[in-house]
């Protein structure tokens, strides 16, 4: 499977790029060696590649930690998925172990916050005949609940709490299991909040002795509500749900939570499975991703929503975000769609160099879209964005997900201009 990852191995130290004021700390990742631990002042964003869904671990400059999603799709997983590091553990266990070993550097291996972008199995964990019960029997261990069993979670946030009724609720075993996990957590005194669109304080740094004025996580959108870019003001895109034909009611993807992270001049966009599809103009209000991206403005690094599928990352999303780096959380043969990847690479939508990293490109996808996938900067592995203290430069480090050694596959450096 060695062909599944990039051979670029580009190594350019910050000093070689003439980056002023960065210091030597960024220079220590070496191809073939384990990823160096997080350091105070730096911002690390890990896109964890298990082959079964999405998960992102963020370690802020003060050590405040956050996870977005812990997917575990398919239980048992179909043979078509390339599971990493392997089938001997559940995806949520691999993710929890990953978080535990990388959070050790903060001195406090806990997740200060966990954001569930939306209620789908590849973001919170499926249940099936092979899913074991939690020790107390209140729910089953998968995805988010598997992570919670391994790493304490301070605040759990999702778009549906407390009633999980909008726009019409999700009635499926994985959703019932997640809600049972939430109810048990609340009963035991754990904190759970509904995602507050427009807020910049729900995921505020929690470990700094003083405020971190250069660091912000802004809640951009969820449930059809979008930040306007002014204060904490929002607007609602969806018509009253009761006025809609059944087929027009927004699905769970369209309700995904989106955030923008800023550290100094560095910007990052992530939006779960939010979509920009207006059904060829028939339902313009179903495109939540475009106004969310426009509220975010240009960023350095953007995660392609909905795994780079055809119905997301529309042209106006690309024009608004203009990232230097795209990351596709890919694990299925359908990820990414060629039209979405073409837009990410388009010089007409915005000019300039860029790199597109995929966490796991399947051989079938590569075969179908080779003229585009040949242009990917990475085709498999954990994709780690390491932002230097202050946000003036960053690097993208791809690491090996065949085992838990976190060996570096490739490094590419970016200085903000
Ligand atoms: Zn998804």
Short mmCIF file of C-alpha atoms and ligand atoms in Angstrom, two decimals:
data_model
loop_
_atom_site.label_atom_id
_atom_site.label_comp_id
_atom_site.label_asym_id
_atom_site.label_seq_id
_atom_site.Cartn_x
_atom_site.Cartn_y
_atom_site.Cartn_z
CA UNK A 1 0.00 0.00 0.00
CA UNK A 2 3.04 2.23 -0.11
CA UNK A 3 1.81 3.81 -3.34
CA UNK A 4 -1.09 5.30 -1.41
CA UNK A 5 0.86 8.25 -0.15
CA UNK A 6 2.85 11.10 -1.53
CA UNK A 7 6.44 10.65 -2.61
CA UNK A 8 7.14 14.34 -2.60
CA UNK A 9 8.96 14.41 0.70
CA UNK A 10 9.56 18.14 0.30
CA UNK A 11 11.57 19.40 3.23
CA UNK A 12 12.24 23.09 3.51
CA UNK A 13 13.20 24.43 6.90
CA UNK A 14 11.77 27.74 8.04
CA UNK A 15 15.31 29.11 7.96
CA UNK A 16 15.69 28.11 4.32
CA UNK A 17 12.59 30.15 3.54
CA UNK A 18 13.95 33.12 5.42
CA UNK A 19 11.02 33.21 7.82
CA UNK A 20 11.78 35.89 10.35
CA UNK A 21 10.97 35.48 13.99
CA UNK A 22 9.85 31.87 13.73
CA UNK A 23 12.77 30.41 15.64
CA UNK A 24 14.00 26.88 15.45
CA UNK A 25 10.93 25.19 16.90
CA UNK A 26 9.32 24.55 13.53
CA UNK A 27 12.46 22.99 12.14
CA UNK A 28 12.32 19.76 13.98
CA UNK A 29 10.01 17.62 11.91
CA UNK A 30 12.04 15.27 9.77
CA UNK A 31 10.78 12.90 7.08
CA UNK A 32 10.92 9.34 8.40
CA UNK A 33 11.01 10.43 12.06
CA UNK A 34 8.04 10.61 14.45
CA UNK A 35 6.09 13.88 14.45
CA UNK A 36 7.61 16.10 17.11
CA UNK A 37 5.28 16.87 20.04
CA UNK A 38 3.12 20.03 20.24
CA UNK A 39 4.89 23.02 21.77
CA UNK A 40 3.40 25.90 23.74
CA UNK A 41 2.61 28.85 21.47
CA UNK A 42 2.07 26.64 18.43
CA UNK A 43 -1.27 25.60 16.98
CA UNK A 44 -1.60 22.02 15.70
CA UNK A 45 -4.59 20.81 13.67
CA UNK A 46 -4.56 17.04 13.11
CA UNK A 47 -6.86 15.51 10.47
CA UNK A 48 -6.91 11.93 11.72
CA UNK A 49 -7.21 9.31 8.99
CA UNK A 50 -8.81 6.02 10.08
CA UNK A 51 -10.45 5.22 6.75
CA UNK A 52 -13.88 5.21 8.41
CA UNK A 53 -14.87 8.84 8.74
CA UNK A 54 -13.77 12.27 9.86
CA UNK A 55 -11.98 13.38 13.01
CA UNK A 56 -9.95 16.51 13.73
CA UNK A 57 -7.86 17.23 16.82
CA UNK A 58 -6.96 20.86 17.51
CA UNK A 59 -4.34 21.83 20.11
CA UNK A 60 -4.31 25.59 20.62
CA UNK A 61 -1.38 27.87 21.52
CA UNK A 62 -2.11 27.57 25.26
CA UNK A 63 -2.77 23.82 25.12
CA UNK A 64 -6.55 24.17 24.98
CA UNK A 65 -7.74 21.14 23.04
CA UNK A 66 -10.76 20.46 20.88
CA UNK A 67 -11.92 17.61 18.73
CA UNK A 68 -14.32 17.88 15.83
CA UNK A 69 -16.10 14.57 15.08
CA UNK A 70 -15.01 10.98 15.60
CA UNK A 71 -16.39 9.01 12.69
CA UNK A 72 -16.81 5.25 12.60
CA UNK A 73 -18.88 4.39 9.56
CA UNK A 74 -20.01 0.85 8.86
CA UNK A 75 -20.14 -1.68 11.64
CA UNK A 76 -18.72 -4.03 10.72
CA UNK A 77 -16.88 -2.01 8.07
CA UNK A 78 -17.21 -3.23 4.49
CA UNK A 79 -14.14 -4.73 2.81
CA UNK A 80 -14.07 -1.76 0.41
CA UNK A 81 -12.77 0.55 3.16
CA UNK A 82 -9.02 0.79 3.74
CA UNK A 83 -9.02 0.80 7.54
CA UNK A 84 -6.08 2.35 9.39
CA UNK A 85 -4.09 1.48 11.34
CA UNK A 86 -6.05 -1.79 11.07
CA UNK A 87 -9.22 -3.71 11.93
CA UNK A 88 -8.05 -4.87 15.36
CA UNK A 89 -9.54 -1.78 17.02
CA UNK A 90 -12.64 0.32 16.41
CA UNK A 91 -12.14 3.69 14.68
CA UNK A 92 -13.16 5.56 17.83
CA UNK A 93 -10.53 3.67 19.82
CA UNK A 94 -7.83 4.59 17.28
CA UNK A 95 -8.96 8.23 17.45
CA UNK A 96 -9.03 8.28 21.26
CA UNK A 97 -5.56 6.75 21.43
CA UNK A 98 -4.29 9.27 18.86
CA UNK A 99 -5.67 12.15 20.92
CA UNK A 100 -4.27 10.76 24.16
CA UNK A 101 -0.73 10.43 22.85
CA UNK A 102 -0.65 13.86 21.17
CA UNK A 103 -2.34 15.64 24.09
CA UNK A 104 0.30 14.29 26.47
CA UNK A 105 2.50 17.23 25.43
CA UNK A 106 -0.02 19.67 26.95
CA UNK A 107 0.49 18.06 30.37
CA UNK A 108 -3.22 17.38 30.64
CA UNK A 109 -4.46 14.69 28.25
CA UNK A 110 -8.08 15.75 28.08
CA UNK A 111 -10.29 17.33 25.42
CA UNK A 112 -11.50 20.71 26.63
CA UNK A 113 -14.25 20.65 24.01
CA UNK A 114 -15.76 18.26 21.49
CA UNK A 115 -17.84 19.48 18.54
CA UNK A 116 -20.08 17.02 16.72
CA UNK A 117 -20.62 18.69 13.33
CA UNK A 118 -23.80 16.75 12.57
CA UNK A 119 -25.48 13.46 13.37
CA UNK A 120 -24.11 11.02 10.81
CA UNK A 121 -22.17 7.80 11.49
CA UNK A 122 -18.99 8.89 9.69
CA UNK A 123 -18.83 11.83 12.13
CA UNK A 124 -20.03 10.32 15.44
CA UNK A 125 -19.99 6.52 15.06
CA UNK A 126 -22.28 3.83 13.71
CA UNK A 127 -23.67 0.93 15.71
CA UNK A 128 -24.05 -2.67 14.59
CA UNK A 129 -23.78 -6.24 15.78
CA UNK A 130 -20.08 -5.77 16.60
CA UNK A 131 -20.56 -2.62 18.74
CA UNK A 132 -19.98 -3.36 22.44
CA UNK A 133 -22.01 -1.78 25.25
CA UNK A 134 -20.48 0.84 27.53
CA UNK A 135 -19.65 -0.58 30.98
CA UNK A 136 -22.82 0.92 32.48
CA UNK A 137 -24.94 -0.37 29.59
CA UNK A 138 -26.55 3.01 28.88
CA UNK A 139 -25.25 3.21 25.29
CA UNK A 140 -22.80 1.49 22.94
CA UNK A 141 -19.12 2.30 22.38
CA UNK A 142 -18.50 3.79 18.95
CA UNK A 143 -17.02 6.99 17.55
CA UNK A 144 -17.55 9.83 20.03
CA UNK A 145 -18.46 7.53 22.92
CA UNK A 146 -15.32 5.44 22.26
CA UNK A 147 -13.20 8.62 22.42
CA UNK A 148 -14.96 9.73 25.61
CA UNK A 149 -14.10 6.38 27.22
CA UNK A 150 -10.40 7.02 26.58
CA UNK A 151 -10.04 10.80 26.95
CA UNK A 152 -12.09 12.98 29.34
CA UNK A 153 -14.21 15.58 27.53
CA UNK A 154 -14.89 18.94 29.17
CA UNK A 155 -17.67 20.41 27.03
CA UNK A 156 -19.65 18.53 24.39
CA UNK A 157 -21.29 20.69 21.70
CA UNK A 158 -23.63 19.75 18.86
CA UNK A 159 -26.33 21.40 16.80
CA UNK A 160 -29.23 19.35 18.11
CA UNK A 161 -29.03 19.45 21.89
CA UNK A 162 -31.26 19.31 23.89
CA UNK A 163 -34.24 18.10 21.86
CA UNK A 164 -32.60 16.83 18.65
CA UNK A 165 -35.84 17.72 16.84
CA UNK A 166 -34.68 20.12 14.10
CA UNK A 167 -35.38 19.96 11.23
CA UNK A 168 -37.19 16.68 11.81
CA UNK A 169 -34.88 14.60 13.98
CA UNK A 170 -32.79 11.63 12.96
CA UNK A 171 -34.38 8.31 13.82
CA UNK A 172 -31.67 5.74 13.27
CA UNK A 173 -29.76 3.40 15.60
CA UNK A 174 -26.54 5.49 15.45
CA UNK A 175 -28.47 8.68 16.31
CA UNK A 176 -30.40 7.01 19.14
CA UNK A 177 -27.12 5.68 20.52
CA UNK A 178 -25.47 9.10 20.41
CA UNK A 179 -28.44 10.75 22.13
CA UNK A 180 -28.37 8.00 24.79
CA UNK A 181 -24.66 8.80 25.32
CA UNK A 182 -25.51 12.51 25.70
CA UNK A 183 -28.37 11.82 28.14
CA UNK A 184 -26.12 9.62 30.27
CA UNK A 185 -23.39 12.27 30.20
CA UNK A 186 -25.85 14.93 31.41
CA UNK A 187 -27.17 12.58 34.11
CA UNK A 188 -23.58 12.10 35.35
CA UNK A 189 -23.00 15.86 35.52
CA UNK A 190 -21.15 16.33 32.20
CA UNK A 191 -21.50 19.58 30.25
CA UNK A 192 -23.36 19.67 26.95
CA UNK A 193 -24.34 22.76 24.94
CA UNK A 194 -26.10 23.51 21.69
CA UNK A 195 -23.79 25.10 19.06
CA UNK A 196 -24.30 28.87 19.22
CA UNK A 197 -24.05 30.35 15.71
CA UNK A 198 -22.24 33.70 15.64
CA UNK A 199 -20.46 33.13 18.97
CA UNK A 200 -16.69 33.42 19.36
CA UNK A 201 -16.60 32.32 23.00
CA UNK A 202 -18.03 28.79 22.94
CA UNK A 203 -14.61 27.29 22.11
CA UNK A 204 -12.52 29.96 23.82
CA UNK A 205 -9.01 29.11 25.09
CA UNK A 206 -9.33 27.64 28.57
CA UNK A 207 -5.81 26.98 29.71
CA UNK A 208 -4.06 30.32 29.14
CA UNK A 209 -3.19 32.35 32.23
CA UNK A 210 -4.20 35.50 30.33
CA UNK A 211 -6.43 36.12 27.30
CA UNK A 212 -5.15 35.11 23.87
CA UNK A 213 -6.24 38.07 21.75
CA UNK A 214 -4.75 36.60 18.57
CA UNK A 215 -6.72 33.35 18.79
CA UNK A 216 -10.40 32.90 17.95
CA UNK A 217 -12.80 30.16 16.97
CA UNK A 218 -15.91 31.69 15.42
CA UNK A 219 -19.10 29.66 15.02
CA UNK A 220 -20.16 30.32 11.41
CA UNK A 221 -23.25 28.26 10.72
CA UNK A 222 -25.58 25.44 11.79
CA UNK A 223 -29.19 24.47 11.17
CA UNK A 224 -29.54 27.03 8.37
CA UNK A 225 -28.48 29.92 10.61
CA UNK A 226 -25.38 31.83 9.43
CA UNK A 227 -23.16 34.46 11.01
CA UNK A 228 -23.38 37.80 9.19
CA UNK A 229 -19.81 38.85 9.98
CA UNK A 230 -21.00 41.65 12.31
CA UNK A 231 -20.64 41.11 16.05
CA UNK A 232 -22.52 37.93 16.91
CA UNK A 233 -25.40 38.71 14.52
CA UNK A 234 -26.89 35.86 12.49
CA UNK A 235 -29.55 35.33 9.86
CA UNK A 236 -31.76 32.36 9.07
CA UNK A 237 -31.78 30.91 5.57
CA UNK A 238 -34.32 28.10 5.86
CA UNK A 239 -38.03 28.84 5.43
CA UNK A 240 -40.28 27.53 8.24
CA UNK A 241 -39.83 23.75 8.12
CA UNK A 242 -43.58 23.17 8.36
CA UNK A 243 -44.04 25.15 5.11
CA UNK A 244 -41.76 22.86 3.13
CA UNK A 245 -42.55 19.89 0.94
CA UNK A 246 -41.16 16.72 2.49
CA UNK A 247 -38.41 16.36 -0.15
CA UNK A 248 -37.26 19.95 0.41
CA UNK A 249 -36.69 19.67 4.17
CA UNK A 250 -32.97 20.18 4.79
CA UNK A 251 -31.03 17.05 5.53
CA UNK A 252 -28.52 16.57 8.33
CA UNK A 253 -25.59 17.60 6.08
CA UNK A 254 -27.18 20.99 5.32
CA UNK A 255 -27.47 21.54 9.10
CA UNK A 256 -23.74 20.89 9.76
CA UNK A 257 -21.84 23.15 12.14
CA UNK A 258 -19.12 25.31 10.51
CA UNK A 259 -16.29 27.17 12.21
CA UNK A 260 -13.48 29.57 11.35
CA UNK A 261 -10.31 29.46 13.40
CA UNK A 262 -7.89 32.37 13.47
CA UNK A 263 -4.45 32.63 15.01
CA UNK A 264 -2.79 35.93 14.22
CA UNK A 265 -3.02 36.25 10.43
CA UNK A 266 -3.58 32.51 9.97
CA UNK A 267 -7.10 31.35 9.08
CA UNK A 268 -8.76 27.91 8.88
CA UNK A 269 -12.24 26.86 7.74
CA UNK A 270 -14.08 23.61 8.55
CA UNK A 271 -17.75 22.89 7.94
CA UNK A 272 -18.50 19.19 8.45
CA UNK A 273 -20.71 17.99 5.60
CA UNK A 274 -22.26 21.39 4.89
CA UNK A 275 -23.42 21.68 1.27
CA UNK A 276 -23.61 24.46 -1.31
CA UNK A 277 -26.06 22.62 -3.54
CA UNK A 278 -29.12 24.70 -4.49
CA UNK A 279 -30.55 21.93 -6.67
CA UNK A 280 -29.76 23.88 -9.82
CA UNK A 281 -31.22 27.06 -8.38
CA UNK A 282 -34.55 25.54 -7.30
CA UNK A 283 -33.79 25.87 -3.57
CA UNK A 284 -31.25 28.68 -3.16
CA UNK A 285 -31.69 28.70 0.66
CA UNK A 286 -30.36 25.13 0.82
CA UNK A 287 -26.89 26.53 0.03
CA UNK A 288 -25.61 27.30 3.52
CA UNK A 289 -21.95 26.73 2.73
CA UNK A 290 -21.57 29.77 0.45
CA UNK A 291 -22.79 32.37 2.99
CA UNK A 292 -20.75 30.60 5.70
CA UNK A 293 -17.61 30.83 3.54
CA UNK A 294 -18.35 34.45 2.67
CA UNK A 295 -18.72 35.29 6.36
CA UNK A 296 -15.40 33.52 7.02
CA UNK A 297 -13.53 35.34 4.25
CA UNK A 298 -10.17 34.20 2.85
CA UNK A 299 -8.29 31.57 4.86
CA UNK A 300 -4.95 29.80 4.56
CA UNK A 301 -6.28 26.28 5.05
CA UNK A 302 -9.77 25.02 4.25
CA UNK A 303 -11.26 21.59 4.78
CA UNK A 304 -13.37 20.65 1.76
CA UNK A 305 -16.86 20.13 3.19
CA UNK A 306 -18.66 16.82 2.71
CA UNK A 307 -15.43 14.96 1.89
CA UNK A 308 -15.03 16.90 -1.38
CA UNK A 309 -18.32 15.60 -2.76
CA UNK A 310 -20.11 17.14 -5.76
CA UNK A 311 -22.72 19.01 -3.68
CA UNK A 312 -20.22 21.01 -1.60
CA UNK A 313 -17.32 23.42 -2.16
CA UNK A 314 -19.29 25.31 -4.81
CA UNK A 315 -17.70 28.03 -6.95
CA UNK A 316 -18.58 30.90 -4.62
CA UNK A 317 -17.27 28.93 -1.63
CA UNK A 318 -13.94 28.56 -3.44
CA UNK A 319 -13.92 32.25 -4.45
CA UNK A 320 -14.60 33.32 -0.85
CA UNK A 321 -12.09 31.08 0.93
CA UNK A 322 -9.17 31.19 -1.57
CA UNK A 323 -7.06 28.83 0.56
CA UNK A 324 -3.43 28.00 -0.13
CA UNK A 325 -4.11 24.52 1.25
CA UNK A 326 -7.19 22.34 0.84
CA UNK A 327 -7.68 19.23 2.96
CA UNK A 328 -10.08 16.51 1.84
CA UNK A 329 -11.15 14.08 4.55
CA UNK A 330 -11.49 11.20 2.11
CA UNK A 331 -12.06 7.53 2.96
CA UNK A 332 -14.69 6.30 0.48
CA UNK A 333 -14.39 5.65 -3.28
CA UNK A 334 -16.74 8.62 -3.84
CA UNK A 335 -14.32 11.07 -2.13
CA UNK A 336 -13.66 13.47 -3.74
CA UNK A 337 -15.96 14.13 -6.70
CA UNK A 338 -14.06 15.31 -9.78
CA UNK A 339 -16.11 18.50 -10.16
CA UNK A 340 -15.41 19.61 -6.59
CA UNK A 341 -11.71 18.79 -6.91
CA UNK A 342 -11.55 20.69 -10.19
CA UNK A 343 -13.00 23.75 -8.42
CA UNK A 344 -10.43 23.47 -5.61
CA UNK A 345 -7.68 23.46 -8.24
CA UNK A 346 -9.25 26.10 -10.51
CA UNK A 347 -7.09 29.11 -11.37
CA UNK A 348 -10.23 30.85 -12.68
CA UNK A 349 -11.97 30.85 -9.30
CA UNK A 350 -8.83 32.31 -7.69
CA UNK A 351 -5.29 32.60 -8.93
CA UNK A 352 -2.14 31.35 -7.30
CA UNK A 353 -0.41 28.22 -6.10
CA UNK A 354 -2.16 25.73 -3.85
CA UNK A 355 -1.90 22.20 -2.53
CA UNK A 356 -4.68 19.68 -2.00
CA UNK A 357 -4.13 16.96 0.60
CA UNK A 358 -6.40 13.90 0.87
CA UNK A 359 -6.40 11.77 4.02
CA UNK A 360 -7.24 8.59 2.12
CA UNK A 361 -7.72 8.31 -1.63
CA UNK A 362 -9.18 4.96 -2.71
CA UNK A 363 -7.67 3.15 -5.74
CA UNK A 364 -11.13 3.28 -7.38
CA UNK A 365 -11.29 7.06 -7.07
CA UNK A 366 -7.73 7.39 -8.34
CA UNK A 367 -8.55 5.21 -11.35
CA UNK A 368 -11.68 7.20 -12.20
CA UNK A 369 -10.20 10.69 -11.87
CA UNK A 370 -6.50 10.21 -12.47
CA UNK A 371 -6.10 13.42 -14.45
CA UNK A 372 -7.10 15.31 -11.30
CA UNK A 373 -5.86 13.05 -8.51
CA UNK A 374 -2.36 13.16 -10.04
CA UNK A 375 -2.32 16.77 -8.84
CA UNK A 376 -2.92 15.91 -5.17
CA UNK A 377 -0.13 16.76 -2.73
CA UNK A 378 -0.98 13.70 -0.61
CA UNK A 379 -3.20 10.66 -1.07
CA UNK A 380 -3.18 9.14 2.38
CA UNK A 381 -2.12 9.63 5.99
CA UNK A 382 -2.89 11.96 8.86
CA UNK A 383 -2.68 15.56 7.62
CA UNK A 384 -1.30 17.81 10.36
CA UNK A 385 -1.29 21.61 10.02
CA UNK A 386 1.34 23.11 12.35
CA UNK A 387 1.03 26.85 12.79
CA UNK A 388 4.05 28.68 14.21
CA UNK A 389 3.71 30.84 17.33
CA UNK A 390 1.85 34.01 16.34
CA UNK A 391 0.41 32.53 13.12
CA UNK A 392 2.97 34.00 10.71
CA UNK A 393 3.84 30.71 9.04
CA UNK A 394 2.63 27.16 8.97
CA UNK A 395 3.54 23.80 7.60
CA UNK A 396 1.56 20.80 6.50
CA UNK A 397 3.00 17.53 7.74
CA UNK A 398 1.59 14.23 6.46
CA UNK A 399 2.20 11.27 8.77
CA UNK A 400 1.95 7.51 8.36
CA UNK A 401 -1.36 6.03 9.54
CA UNK A 402 -0.34 2.37 9.11
CA UNK A 403 0.64 2.26 12.80
CA UNK A 404 0.79 4.54 15.85
CA UNK A 405 4.39 5.74 15.42
CA UNK A 406 3.26 8.93 13.59
CA UNK A 407 6.26 8.89 11.26
CA UNK A 408 6.49 11.85 8.91
CA UNK A 409 5.80 11.15 5.22
CA UNK A 410 6.19 14.68 3.89
CA UNK A 411 6.51 18.31 4.95
CA UNK A 412 5.60 21.46 3.08
CA UNK A 413 6.16 24.91 4.47
CA UNK A 414 4.09 28.03 3.92
CA UNK A 415 4.90 31.53 4.91
CA UNK A 416 2.03 34.00 4.94
CA UNK A 417 2.69 36.88 2.58
ZN1 LIG B 1 -19.65 12.79 6.22
#
